[in-house]
PDB file of C-alpha atoms in Angstrom:
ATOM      1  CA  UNK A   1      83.224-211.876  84.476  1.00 46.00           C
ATOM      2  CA  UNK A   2      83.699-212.984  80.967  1.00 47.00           C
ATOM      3  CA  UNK A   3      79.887-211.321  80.165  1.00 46.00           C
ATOM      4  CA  UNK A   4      81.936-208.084  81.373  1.00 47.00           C
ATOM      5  CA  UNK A   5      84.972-208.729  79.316  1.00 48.00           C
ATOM      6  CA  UNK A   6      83.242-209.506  75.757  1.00 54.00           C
ATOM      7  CA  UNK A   7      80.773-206.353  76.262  1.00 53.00           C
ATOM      8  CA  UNK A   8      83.844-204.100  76.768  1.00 60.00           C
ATOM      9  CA  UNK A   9      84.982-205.041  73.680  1.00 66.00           C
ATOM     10  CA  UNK A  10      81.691-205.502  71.822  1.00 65.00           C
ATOM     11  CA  UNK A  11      81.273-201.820  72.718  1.00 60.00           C
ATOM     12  CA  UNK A  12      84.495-200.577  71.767  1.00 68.00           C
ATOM     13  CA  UNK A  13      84.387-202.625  68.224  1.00 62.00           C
ATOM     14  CA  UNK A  14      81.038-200.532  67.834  1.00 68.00           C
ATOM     15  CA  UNK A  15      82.633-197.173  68.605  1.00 63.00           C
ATOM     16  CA  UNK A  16      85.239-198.061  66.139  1.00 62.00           C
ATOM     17  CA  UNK A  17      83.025-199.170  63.231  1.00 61.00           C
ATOM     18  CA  UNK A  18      80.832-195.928  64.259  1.00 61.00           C
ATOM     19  CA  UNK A  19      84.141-193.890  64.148  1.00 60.00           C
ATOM     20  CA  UNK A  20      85.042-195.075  60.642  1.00 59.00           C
ATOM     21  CA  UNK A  21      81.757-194.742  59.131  1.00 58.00           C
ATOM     22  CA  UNK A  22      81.550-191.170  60.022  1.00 61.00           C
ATOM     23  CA  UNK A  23      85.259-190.454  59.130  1.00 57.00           C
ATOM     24  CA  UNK A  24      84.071-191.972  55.580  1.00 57.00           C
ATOM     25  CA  UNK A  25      81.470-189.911  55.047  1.00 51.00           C
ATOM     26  CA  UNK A  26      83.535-187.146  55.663  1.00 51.00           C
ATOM     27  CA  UNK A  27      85.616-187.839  53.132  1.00 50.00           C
ATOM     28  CA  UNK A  28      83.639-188.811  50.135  1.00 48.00           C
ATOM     29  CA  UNK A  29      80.851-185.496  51.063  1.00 47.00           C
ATOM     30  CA  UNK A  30      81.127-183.536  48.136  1.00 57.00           C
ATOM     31  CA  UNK A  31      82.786-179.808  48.727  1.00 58.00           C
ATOM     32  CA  UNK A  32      80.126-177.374  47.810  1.00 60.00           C
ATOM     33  CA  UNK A  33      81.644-173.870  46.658  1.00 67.00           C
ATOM     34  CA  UNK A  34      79.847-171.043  46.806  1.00 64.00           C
ATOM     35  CA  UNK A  35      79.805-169.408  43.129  1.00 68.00           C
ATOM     36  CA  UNK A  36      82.109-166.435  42.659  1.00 75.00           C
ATOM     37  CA  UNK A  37      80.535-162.875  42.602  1.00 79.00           C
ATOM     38  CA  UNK A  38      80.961-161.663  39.540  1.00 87.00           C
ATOM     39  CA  UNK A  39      82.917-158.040  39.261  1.00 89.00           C
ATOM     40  CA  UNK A  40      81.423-154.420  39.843  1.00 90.00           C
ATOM     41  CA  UNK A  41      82.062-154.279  36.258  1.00 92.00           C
ATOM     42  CA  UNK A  42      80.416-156.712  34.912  1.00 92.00           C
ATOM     43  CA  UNK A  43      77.195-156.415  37.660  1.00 92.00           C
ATOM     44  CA  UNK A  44      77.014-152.840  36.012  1.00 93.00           C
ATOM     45  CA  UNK A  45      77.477-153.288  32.716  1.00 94.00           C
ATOM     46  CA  UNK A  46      74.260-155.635  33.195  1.00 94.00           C
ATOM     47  CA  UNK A  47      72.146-153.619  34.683  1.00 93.00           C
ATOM     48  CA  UNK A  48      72.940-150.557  32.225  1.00 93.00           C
ATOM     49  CA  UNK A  49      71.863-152.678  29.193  1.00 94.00           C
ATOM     50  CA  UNK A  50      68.725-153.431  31.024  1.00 93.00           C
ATOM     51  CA  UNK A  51      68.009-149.811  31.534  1.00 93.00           C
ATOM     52  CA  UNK A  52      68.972-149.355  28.293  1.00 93.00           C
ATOM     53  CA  UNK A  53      66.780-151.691  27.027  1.00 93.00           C
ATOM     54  CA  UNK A  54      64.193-149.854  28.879  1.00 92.00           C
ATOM     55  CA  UNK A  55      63.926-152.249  31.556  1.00 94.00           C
ATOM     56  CA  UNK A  56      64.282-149.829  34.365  1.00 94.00           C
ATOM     57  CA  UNK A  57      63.114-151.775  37.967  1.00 95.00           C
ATOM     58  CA  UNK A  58      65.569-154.606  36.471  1.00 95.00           C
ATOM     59  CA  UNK A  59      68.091-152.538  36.033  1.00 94.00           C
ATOM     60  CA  UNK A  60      67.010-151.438  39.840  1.00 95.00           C
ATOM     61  CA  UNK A  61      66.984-154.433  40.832  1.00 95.00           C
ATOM     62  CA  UNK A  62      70.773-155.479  39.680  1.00 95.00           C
ATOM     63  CA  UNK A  63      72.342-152.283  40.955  1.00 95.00           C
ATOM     64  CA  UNK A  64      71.106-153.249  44.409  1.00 95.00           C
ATOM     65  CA  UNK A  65      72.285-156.505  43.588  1.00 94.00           C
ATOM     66  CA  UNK A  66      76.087-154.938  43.169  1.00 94.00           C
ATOM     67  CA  UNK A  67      75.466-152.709  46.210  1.00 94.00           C
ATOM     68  CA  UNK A  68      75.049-155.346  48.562  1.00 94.00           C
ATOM     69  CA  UNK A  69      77.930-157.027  47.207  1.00 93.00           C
ATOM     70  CA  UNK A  70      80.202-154.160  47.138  1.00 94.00           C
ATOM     71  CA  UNK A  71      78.421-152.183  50.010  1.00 94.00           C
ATOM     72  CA  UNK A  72      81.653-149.746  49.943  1.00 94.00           C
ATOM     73  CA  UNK A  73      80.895-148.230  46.130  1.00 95.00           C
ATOM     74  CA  UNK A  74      78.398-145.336  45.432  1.00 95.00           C
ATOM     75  CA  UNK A  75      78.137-146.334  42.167  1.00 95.00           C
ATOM     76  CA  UNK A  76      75.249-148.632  42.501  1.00 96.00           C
ATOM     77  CA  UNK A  77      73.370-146.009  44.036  1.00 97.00           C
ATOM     78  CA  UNK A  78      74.081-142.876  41.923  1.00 96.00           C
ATOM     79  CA  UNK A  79      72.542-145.174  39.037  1.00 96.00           C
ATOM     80  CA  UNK A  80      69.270-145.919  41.172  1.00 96.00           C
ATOM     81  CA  UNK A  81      68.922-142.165  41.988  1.00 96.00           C
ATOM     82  CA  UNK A  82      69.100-140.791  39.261  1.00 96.00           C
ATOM     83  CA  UNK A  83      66.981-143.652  37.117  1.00 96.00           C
ATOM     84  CA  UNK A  84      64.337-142.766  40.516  1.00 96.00           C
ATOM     85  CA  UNK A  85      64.989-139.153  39.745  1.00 95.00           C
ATOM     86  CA  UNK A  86      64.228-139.286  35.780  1.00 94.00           C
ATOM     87  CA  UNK A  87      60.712-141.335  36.516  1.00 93.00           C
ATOM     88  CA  UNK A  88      59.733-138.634  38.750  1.00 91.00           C
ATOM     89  CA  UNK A  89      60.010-140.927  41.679  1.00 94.00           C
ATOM     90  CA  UNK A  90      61.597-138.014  43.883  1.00 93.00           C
ATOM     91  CA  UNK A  91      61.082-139.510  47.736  1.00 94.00           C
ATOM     92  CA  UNK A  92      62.840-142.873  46.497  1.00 96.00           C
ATOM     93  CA  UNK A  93      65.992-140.909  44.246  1.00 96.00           C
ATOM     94  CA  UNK A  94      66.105-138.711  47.754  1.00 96.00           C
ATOM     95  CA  UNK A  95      66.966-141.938  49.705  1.00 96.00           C
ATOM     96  CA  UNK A  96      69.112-143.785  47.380  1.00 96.00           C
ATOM     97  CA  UNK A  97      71.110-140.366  46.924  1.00 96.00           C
ATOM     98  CA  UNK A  98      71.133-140.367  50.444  1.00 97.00           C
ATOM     99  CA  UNK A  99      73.400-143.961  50.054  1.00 96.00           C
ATOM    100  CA  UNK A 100      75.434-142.334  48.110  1.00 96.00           C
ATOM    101  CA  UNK A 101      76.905-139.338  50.241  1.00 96.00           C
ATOM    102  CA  UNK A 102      77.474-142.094  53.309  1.00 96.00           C
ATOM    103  CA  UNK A 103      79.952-143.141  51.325  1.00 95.00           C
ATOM    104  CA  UNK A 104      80.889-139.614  49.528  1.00 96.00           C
ATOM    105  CA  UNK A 105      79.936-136.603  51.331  1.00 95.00           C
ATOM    106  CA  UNK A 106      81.032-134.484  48.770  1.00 95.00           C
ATOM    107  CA  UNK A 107      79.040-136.116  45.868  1.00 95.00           C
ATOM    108  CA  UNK A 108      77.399-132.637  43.651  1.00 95.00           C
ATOM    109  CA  UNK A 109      75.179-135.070  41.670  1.00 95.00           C
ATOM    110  CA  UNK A 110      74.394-136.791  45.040  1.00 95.00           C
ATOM    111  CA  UNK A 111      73.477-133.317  46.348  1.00 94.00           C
ATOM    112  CA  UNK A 112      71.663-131.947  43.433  1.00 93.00           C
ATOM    113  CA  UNK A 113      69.275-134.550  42.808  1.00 94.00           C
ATOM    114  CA  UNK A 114      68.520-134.007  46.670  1.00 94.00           C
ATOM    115  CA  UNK A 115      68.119-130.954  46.451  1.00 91.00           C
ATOM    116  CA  UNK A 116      66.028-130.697  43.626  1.00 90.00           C
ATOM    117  CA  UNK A 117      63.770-133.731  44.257  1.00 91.00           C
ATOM    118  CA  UNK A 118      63.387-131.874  47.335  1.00 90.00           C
ATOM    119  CA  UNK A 119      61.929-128.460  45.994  1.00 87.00           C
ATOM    120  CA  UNK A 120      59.992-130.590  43.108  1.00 87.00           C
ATOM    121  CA  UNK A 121      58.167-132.260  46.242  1.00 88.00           C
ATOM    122  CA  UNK A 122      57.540-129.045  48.071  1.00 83.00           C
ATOM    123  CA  UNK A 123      56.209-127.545  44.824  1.00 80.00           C
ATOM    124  CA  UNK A 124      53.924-130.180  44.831  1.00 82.00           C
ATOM    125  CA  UNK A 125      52.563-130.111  48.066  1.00 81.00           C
ATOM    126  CA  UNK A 126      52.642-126.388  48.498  1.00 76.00           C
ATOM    127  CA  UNK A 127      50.579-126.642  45.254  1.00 74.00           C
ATOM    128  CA  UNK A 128      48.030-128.654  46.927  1.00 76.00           C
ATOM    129  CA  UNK A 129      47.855-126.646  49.968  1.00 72.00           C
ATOM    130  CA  UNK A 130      47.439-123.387  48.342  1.00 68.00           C
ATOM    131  CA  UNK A 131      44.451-125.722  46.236  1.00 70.00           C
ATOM    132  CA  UNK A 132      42.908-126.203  49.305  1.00 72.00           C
ATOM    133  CA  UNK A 133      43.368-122.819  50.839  1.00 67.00           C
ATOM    134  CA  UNK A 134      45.517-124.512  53.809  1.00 59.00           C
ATOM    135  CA  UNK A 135      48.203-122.187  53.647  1.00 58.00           C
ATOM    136  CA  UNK A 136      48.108-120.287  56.967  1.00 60.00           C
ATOM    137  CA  UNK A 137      49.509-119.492  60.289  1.00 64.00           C
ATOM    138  CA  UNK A 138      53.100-120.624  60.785  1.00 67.00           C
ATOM    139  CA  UNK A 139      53.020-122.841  57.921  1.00 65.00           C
ATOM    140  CA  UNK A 140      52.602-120.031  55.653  1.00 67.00           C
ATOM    141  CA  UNK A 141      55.355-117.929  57.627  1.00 74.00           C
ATOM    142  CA  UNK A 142      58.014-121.178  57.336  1.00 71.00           C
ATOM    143  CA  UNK A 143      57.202-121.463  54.069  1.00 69.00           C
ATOM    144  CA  UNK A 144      58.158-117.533  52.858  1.00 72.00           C
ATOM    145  CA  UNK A 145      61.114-117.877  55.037  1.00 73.00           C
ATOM    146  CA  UNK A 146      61.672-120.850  53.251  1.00 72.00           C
ATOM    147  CA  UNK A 147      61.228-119.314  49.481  1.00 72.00           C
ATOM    148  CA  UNK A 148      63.024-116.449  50.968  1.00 74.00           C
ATOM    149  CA  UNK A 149      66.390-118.531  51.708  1.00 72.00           C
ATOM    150  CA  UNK A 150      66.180-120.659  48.683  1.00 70.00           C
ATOM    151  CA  UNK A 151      65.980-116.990  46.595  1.00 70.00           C
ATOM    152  CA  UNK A 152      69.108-115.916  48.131  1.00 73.00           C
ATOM    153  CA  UNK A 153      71.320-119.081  47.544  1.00 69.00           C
ATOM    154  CA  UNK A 154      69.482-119.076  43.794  1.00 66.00           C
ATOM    155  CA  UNK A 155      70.698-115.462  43.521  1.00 68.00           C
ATOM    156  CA  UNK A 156      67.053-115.479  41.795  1.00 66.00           C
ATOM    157  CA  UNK A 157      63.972-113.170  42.813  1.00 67.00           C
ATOM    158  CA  UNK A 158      61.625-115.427  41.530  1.00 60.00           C
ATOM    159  CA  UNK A 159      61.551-119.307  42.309  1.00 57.00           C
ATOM    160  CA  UNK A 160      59.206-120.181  39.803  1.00 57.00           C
ATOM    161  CA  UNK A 161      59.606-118.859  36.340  1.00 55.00           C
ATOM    162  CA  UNK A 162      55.748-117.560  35.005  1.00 58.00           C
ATOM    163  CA  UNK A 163      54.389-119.824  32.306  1.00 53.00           C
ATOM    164  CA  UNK A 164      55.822-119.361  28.664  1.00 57.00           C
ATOM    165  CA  UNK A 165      52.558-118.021  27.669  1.00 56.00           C
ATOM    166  CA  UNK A 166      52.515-115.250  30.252  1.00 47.00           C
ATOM    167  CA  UNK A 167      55.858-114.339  29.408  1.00 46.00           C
ATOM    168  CA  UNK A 168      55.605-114.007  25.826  1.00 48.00           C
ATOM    169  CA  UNK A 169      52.560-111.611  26.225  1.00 50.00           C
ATOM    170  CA  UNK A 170      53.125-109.508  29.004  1.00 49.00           C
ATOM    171  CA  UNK A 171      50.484-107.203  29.927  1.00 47.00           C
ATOM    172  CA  UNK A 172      50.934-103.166  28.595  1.00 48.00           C
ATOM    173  CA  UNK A 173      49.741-101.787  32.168  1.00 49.00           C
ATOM    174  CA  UNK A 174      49.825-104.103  34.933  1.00 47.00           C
ATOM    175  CA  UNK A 175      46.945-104.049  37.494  1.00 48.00           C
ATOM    176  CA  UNK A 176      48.224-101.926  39.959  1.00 49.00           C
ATOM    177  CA  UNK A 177      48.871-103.722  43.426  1.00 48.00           C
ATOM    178  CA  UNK A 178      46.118-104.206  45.583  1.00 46.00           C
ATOM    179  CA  UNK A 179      46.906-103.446  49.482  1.00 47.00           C
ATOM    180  CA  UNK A 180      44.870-104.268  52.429  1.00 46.00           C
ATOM    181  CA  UNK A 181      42.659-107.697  52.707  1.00 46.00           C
ATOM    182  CA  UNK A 182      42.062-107.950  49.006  1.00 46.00           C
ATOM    183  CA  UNK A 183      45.222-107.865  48.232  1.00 47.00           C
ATOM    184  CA  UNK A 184      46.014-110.689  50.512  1.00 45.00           C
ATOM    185  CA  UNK A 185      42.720-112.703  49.065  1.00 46.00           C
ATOM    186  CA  UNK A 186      43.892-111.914  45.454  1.00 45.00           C
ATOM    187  CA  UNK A 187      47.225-113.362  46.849  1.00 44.00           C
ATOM    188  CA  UNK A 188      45.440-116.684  47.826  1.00 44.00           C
ATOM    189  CA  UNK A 189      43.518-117.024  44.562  1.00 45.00           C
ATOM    190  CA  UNK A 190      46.933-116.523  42.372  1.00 46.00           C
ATOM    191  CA  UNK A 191      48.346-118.780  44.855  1.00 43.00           C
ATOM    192  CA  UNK A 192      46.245-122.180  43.166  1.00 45.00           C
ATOM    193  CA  UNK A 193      48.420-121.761  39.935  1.00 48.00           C
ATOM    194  CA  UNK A 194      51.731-121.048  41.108  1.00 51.00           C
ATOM    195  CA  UNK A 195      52.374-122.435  44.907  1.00 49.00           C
ATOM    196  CA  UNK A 196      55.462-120.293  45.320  1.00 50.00           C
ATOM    197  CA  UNK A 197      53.276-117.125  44.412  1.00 51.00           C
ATOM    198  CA  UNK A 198      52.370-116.444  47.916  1.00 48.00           C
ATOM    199  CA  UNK A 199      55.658-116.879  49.436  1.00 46.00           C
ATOM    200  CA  UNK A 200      57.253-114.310  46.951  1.00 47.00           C
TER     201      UNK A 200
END
């Protein structure tokens, strides 16, 4: 019975001392705080004097930085479209402009570079269709519906502008317009310089 007794409190005198320890360590555990995110202001004023400096994918990479810290602002990502947008990098400014009218529907510069880096990528793969003579069927028909409705909201008749040299020198007497298959073939062969020449 005594065996009993001093185990009982052999065990709770370890519990205690186990208690304690723990409770110290607590205490003396240094606080770690997680650094303070620096403003939209500053974040952008960081990565602007990297693009400035020419660094552009730095600067990228520092306005995605402030986007994910300030997920509700546009800013972040009208800077990465257009900076896309001026290297020519159309698909990527279409989906960072795309970030930018979730959060502003209304956005024109949003919208524009869309819109634009859209027709800049159909011109470019309309190009290389035509180069290949690929160009038929229903493709060809959605395609002049296409140039069609983009003429109308232009208020332009012609999408694509001819070359400065062409329209410095015109010709005197234009060719008249061939009708019938060649005309159609003649079509396809002008096609390869302009893509939007077909769809007119």
């Amino acid at each position: 019975m005594k065996t009993v007794i001093s185990l009982g409190r052999i065990g709770r005198f370890i519990g205690a001392a186990v208690c304690a320890a723990s409770l110290s360590a607590c205490m003396t555990a240094p606080v770690v705080q997680k650094p303070a995110t620096p403003s939209m202001e500053d974040m952008l004023a960081k990565a602007s004097q990297a693009s400035g400096a020419g660094q552009k994918e730095q600067a990228v990479t520092l306005w995605k930085e402030a986007a994910e810290a300030y997920p509700a602002d546009k800013t972040p990502w009208t800077n990465i479209a257009q900076t896309r947008y001026e290297a020519g990098q159309y698909g990527d400014a279409i989906v960072s402009a795309q970030e930018v009218l979730v959060r502003d529907p209304n956005d024109r510069l949003a919208n524009s570079i869309i819109a634009i880096s859209g027709l800049r990528l159909s011109t470019r793969a309309l190009s290389d269709l035509s180069r290949q003579n690929n160009l038929s069927g229903s493709l060809r028909t959605e395609s002049q519906d296409l140039a069609k409705l983009l003429r109308e909201s232009l208020g332009e008749t012609v999408l694509v502008p001819p070359a400065p040299s062409q329209a410095s020198n015109p010709p005197r007497n234009p060719p008249p317009a061939s009708k019938g298959k060649k005309g159609k073939h003649k079509a396809a062969e002008d096609s390869s310089a302009d893509p939007f020449n077909a769809l007119k």
